[in-house]
PDB file of C-alpha atoms in Angstrom:
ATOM      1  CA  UNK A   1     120.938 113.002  89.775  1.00 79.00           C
ATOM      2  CA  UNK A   2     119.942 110.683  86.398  1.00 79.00           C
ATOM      3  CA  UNK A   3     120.751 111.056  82.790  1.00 80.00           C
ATOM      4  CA  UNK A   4     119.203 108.532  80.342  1.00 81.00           C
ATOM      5  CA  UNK A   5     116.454 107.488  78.860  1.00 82.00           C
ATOM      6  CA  UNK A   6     114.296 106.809  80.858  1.00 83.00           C
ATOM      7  CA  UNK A   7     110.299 104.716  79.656  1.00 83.00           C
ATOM      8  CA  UNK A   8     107.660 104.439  82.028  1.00 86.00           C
ATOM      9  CA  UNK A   9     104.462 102.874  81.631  1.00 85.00           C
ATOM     10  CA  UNK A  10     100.931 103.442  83.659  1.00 88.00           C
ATOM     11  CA  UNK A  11      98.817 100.379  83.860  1.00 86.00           C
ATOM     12  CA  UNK A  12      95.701 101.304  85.307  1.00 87.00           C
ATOM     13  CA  UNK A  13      94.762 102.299  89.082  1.00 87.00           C
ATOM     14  CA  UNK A  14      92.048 100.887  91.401  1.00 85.00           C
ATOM     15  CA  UNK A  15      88.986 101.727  93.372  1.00 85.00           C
ATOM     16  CA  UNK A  16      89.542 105.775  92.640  1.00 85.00           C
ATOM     17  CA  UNK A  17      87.744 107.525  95.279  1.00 76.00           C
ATOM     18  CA  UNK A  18      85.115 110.188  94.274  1.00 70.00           C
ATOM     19  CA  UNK A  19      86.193 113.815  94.369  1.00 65.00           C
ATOM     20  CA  UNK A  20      84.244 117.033  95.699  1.00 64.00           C
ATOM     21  CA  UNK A  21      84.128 117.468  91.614  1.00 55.00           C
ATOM     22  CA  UNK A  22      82.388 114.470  90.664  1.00 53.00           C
ATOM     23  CA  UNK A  23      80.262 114.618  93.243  1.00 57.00           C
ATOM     24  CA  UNK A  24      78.713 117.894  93.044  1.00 58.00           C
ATOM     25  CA  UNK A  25      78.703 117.676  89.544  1.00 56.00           C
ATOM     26  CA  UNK A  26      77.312 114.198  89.327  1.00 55.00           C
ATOM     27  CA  UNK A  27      74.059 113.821  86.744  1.00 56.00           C
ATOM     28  CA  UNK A  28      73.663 110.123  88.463  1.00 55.00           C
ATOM     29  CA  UNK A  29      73.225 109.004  91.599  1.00 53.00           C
ATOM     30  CA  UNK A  30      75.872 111.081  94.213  1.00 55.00           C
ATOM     31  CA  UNK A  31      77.099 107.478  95.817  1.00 59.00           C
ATOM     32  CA  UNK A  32      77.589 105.981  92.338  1.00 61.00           C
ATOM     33  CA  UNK A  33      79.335 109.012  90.878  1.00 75.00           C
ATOM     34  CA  UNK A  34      82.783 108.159  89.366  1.00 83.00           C
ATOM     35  CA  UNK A  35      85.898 109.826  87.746  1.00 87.00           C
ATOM     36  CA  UNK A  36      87.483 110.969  84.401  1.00 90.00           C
ATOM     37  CA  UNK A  37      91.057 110.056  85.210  1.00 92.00           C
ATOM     38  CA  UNK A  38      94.324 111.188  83.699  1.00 95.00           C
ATOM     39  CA  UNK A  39      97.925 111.057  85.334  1.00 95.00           C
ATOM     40  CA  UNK A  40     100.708 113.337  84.143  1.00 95.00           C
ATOM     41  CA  UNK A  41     104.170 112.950  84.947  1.00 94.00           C
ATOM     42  CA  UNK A  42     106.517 115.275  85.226  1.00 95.00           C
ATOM     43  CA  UNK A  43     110.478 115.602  85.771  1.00 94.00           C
ATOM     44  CA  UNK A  44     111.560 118.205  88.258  1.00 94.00           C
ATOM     45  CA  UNK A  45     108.551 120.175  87.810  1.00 94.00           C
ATOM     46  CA  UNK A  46     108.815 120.060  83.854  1.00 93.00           C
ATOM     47  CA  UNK A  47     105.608 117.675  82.507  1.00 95.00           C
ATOM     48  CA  UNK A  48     107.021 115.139  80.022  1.00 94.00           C
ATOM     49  CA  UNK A  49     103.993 113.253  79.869  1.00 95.00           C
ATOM     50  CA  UNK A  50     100.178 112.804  80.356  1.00 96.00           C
ATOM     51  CA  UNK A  51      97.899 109.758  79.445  1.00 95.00           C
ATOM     52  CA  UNK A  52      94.416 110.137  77.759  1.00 96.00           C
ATOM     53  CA  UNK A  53      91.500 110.729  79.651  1.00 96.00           C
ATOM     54  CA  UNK A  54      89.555 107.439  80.726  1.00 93.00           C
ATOM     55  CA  UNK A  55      86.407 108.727  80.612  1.00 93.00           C
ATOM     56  CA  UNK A  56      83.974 107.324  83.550  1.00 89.00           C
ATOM     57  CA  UNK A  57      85.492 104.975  85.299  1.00 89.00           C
ATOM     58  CA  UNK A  58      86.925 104.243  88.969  1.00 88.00           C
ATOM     59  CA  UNK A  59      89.024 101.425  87.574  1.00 89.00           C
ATOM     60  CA  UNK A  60      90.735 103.057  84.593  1.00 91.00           C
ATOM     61  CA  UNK A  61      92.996 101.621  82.370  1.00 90.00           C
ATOM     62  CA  UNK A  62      95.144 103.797  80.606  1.00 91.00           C
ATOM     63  CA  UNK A  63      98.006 100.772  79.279  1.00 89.00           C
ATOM     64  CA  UNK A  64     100.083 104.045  77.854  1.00 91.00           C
ATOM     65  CA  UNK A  65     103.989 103.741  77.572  1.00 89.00           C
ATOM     66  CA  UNK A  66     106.140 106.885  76.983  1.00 89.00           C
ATOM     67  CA  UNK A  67     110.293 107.454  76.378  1.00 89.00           C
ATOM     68  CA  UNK A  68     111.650 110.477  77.353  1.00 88.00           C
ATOM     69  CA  UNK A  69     115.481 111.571  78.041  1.00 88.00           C
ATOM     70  CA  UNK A  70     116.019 112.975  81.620  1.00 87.00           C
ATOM     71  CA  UNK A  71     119.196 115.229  81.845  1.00 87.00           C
ATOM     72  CA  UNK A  72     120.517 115.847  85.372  1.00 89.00           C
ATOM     73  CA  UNK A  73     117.104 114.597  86.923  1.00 88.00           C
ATOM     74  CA  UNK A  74     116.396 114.184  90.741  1.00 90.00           C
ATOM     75  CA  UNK A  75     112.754 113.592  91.042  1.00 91.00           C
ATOM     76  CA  UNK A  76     109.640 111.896  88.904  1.00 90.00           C
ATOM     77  CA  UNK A  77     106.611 113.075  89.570  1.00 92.00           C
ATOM     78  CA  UNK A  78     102.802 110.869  89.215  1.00 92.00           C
ATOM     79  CA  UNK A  79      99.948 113.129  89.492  1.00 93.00           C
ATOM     80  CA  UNK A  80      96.352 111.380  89.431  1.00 92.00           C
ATOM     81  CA  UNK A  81      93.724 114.260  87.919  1.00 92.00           C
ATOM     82  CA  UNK A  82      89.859 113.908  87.286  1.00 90.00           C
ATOM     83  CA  UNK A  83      88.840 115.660  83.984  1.00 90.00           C
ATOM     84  CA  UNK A  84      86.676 117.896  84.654  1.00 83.00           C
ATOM     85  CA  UNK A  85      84.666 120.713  82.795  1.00 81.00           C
ATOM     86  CA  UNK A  86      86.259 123.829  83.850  1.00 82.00           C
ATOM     87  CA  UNK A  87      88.683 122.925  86.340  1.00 85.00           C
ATOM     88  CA  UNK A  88      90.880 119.281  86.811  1.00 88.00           C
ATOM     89  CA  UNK A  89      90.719 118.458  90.194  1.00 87.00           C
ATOM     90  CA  UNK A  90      93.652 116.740  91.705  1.00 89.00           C
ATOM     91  CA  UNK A  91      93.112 113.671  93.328  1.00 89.00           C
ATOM     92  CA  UNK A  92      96.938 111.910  94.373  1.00 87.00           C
ATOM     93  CA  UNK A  93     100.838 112.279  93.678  1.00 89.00           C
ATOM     94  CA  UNK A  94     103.939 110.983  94.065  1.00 87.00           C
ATOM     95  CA  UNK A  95     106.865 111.736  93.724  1.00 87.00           C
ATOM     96  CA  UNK A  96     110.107 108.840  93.420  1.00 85.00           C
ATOM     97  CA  UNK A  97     113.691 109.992  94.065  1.00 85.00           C
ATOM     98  CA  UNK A  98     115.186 108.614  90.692  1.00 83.00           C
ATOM     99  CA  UNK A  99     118.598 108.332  91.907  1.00 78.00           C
ATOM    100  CA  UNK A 100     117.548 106.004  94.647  1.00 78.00           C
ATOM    101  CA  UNK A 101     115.833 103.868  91.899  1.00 74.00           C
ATOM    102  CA  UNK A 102     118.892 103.529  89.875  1.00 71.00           C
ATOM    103  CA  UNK A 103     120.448 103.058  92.650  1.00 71.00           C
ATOM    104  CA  UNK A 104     118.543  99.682  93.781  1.00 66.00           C
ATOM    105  CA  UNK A 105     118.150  98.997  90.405  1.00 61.00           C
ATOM    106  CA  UNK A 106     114.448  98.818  90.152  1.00 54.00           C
ATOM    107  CA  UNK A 107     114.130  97.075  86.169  1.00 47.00           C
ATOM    108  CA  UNK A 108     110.761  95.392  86.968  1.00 44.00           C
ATOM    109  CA  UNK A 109     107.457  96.648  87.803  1.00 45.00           C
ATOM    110  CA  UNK A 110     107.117  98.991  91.247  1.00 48.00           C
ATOM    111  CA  UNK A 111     103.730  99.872  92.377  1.00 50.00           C
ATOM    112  CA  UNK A 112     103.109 102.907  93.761  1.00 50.00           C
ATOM    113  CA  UNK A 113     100.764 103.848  96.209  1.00 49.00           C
ATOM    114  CA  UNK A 114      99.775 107.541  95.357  1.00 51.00           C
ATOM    115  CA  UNK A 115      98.667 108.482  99.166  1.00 44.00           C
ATOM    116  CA  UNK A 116      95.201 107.363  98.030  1.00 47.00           C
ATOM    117  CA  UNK A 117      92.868 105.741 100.996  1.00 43.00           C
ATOM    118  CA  UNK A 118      92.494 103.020  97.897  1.00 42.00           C
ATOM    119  CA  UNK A 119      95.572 101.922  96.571  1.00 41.00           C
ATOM    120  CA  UNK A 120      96.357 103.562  93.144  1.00 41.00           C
ATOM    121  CA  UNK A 121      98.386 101.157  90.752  1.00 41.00           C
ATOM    122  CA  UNK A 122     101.456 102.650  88.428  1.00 41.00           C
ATOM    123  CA  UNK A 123     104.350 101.057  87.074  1.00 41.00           C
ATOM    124  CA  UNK A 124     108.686 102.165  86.719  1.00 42.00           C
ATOM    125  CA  UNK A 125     110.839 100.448  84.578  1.00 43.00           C
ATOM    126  CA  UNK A 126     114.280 101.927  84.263  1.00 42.00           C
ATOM    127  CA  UNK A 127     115.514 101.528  80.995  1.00 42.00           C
ATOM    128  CA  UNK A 128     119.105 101.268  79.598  1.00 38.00           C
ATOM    129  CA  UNK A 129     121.267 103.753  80.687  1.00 34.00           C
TER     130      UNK A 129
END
């Protein structure tokens, strides 16, 4: 369990694959269809943040920092989501056990792997507690 403040910042990820979504909705060529990516992250269940929308891309960069206080928090929560017109589809999570990264300390920049086939790039920092 955490209390603090904790800021986290998402970079970018990398080689998104295509979802059923942008395929079948795809006004271009199906094999060079591509995503509208956002990632939302949540605390416990509870959503304490979500990036803008980068529009068109498999190689978004979103470069978005947030600060939020976490009160009696076990788990922090990346989900990957392509925008898309009526429904987002959901394309990766996952989920870190914030006591074990206070635990070990992790201060510099983790990347995590968001069960993607292509690695998806996001980065912790723990900030003062």
């Amino acid at each position: 369990m955490f209390n603090g403040l904790a800021t986290i910042e998402i970079f970018c990820a990398a080689d998104l694959q295509k979802t059923d979504f942008s395929k079948r909705h795809s006004i271009v060529s199906k094999k060079n269809s591509v995503v509208s990516a956002y990632v939302t992250v949540d605390v416990d269940g509870i959503v304490v943040f979500k990036t803008q929308v980068c529009q068109k891309s498999n190689n978004p960069a979103w470069n978005e920092t947030c600060t939020f206080m976490i009160l009696h928090g076990n788990a922090l929560r990346f989900i990957l989501f392509d925008k898309g017109i009526q429904n987002d589809t959901y394309i990766a999570d996952l989920t870190l056990d914030i006591g074990k990264a206070v635990e070990k300390e992790w201060v510099s920049i983790i990347a995590l792997n968001l069960d993607c086939t292509q690695p998806v790039r996001k980065s912790v920092h723990r900030s003062a507690l």
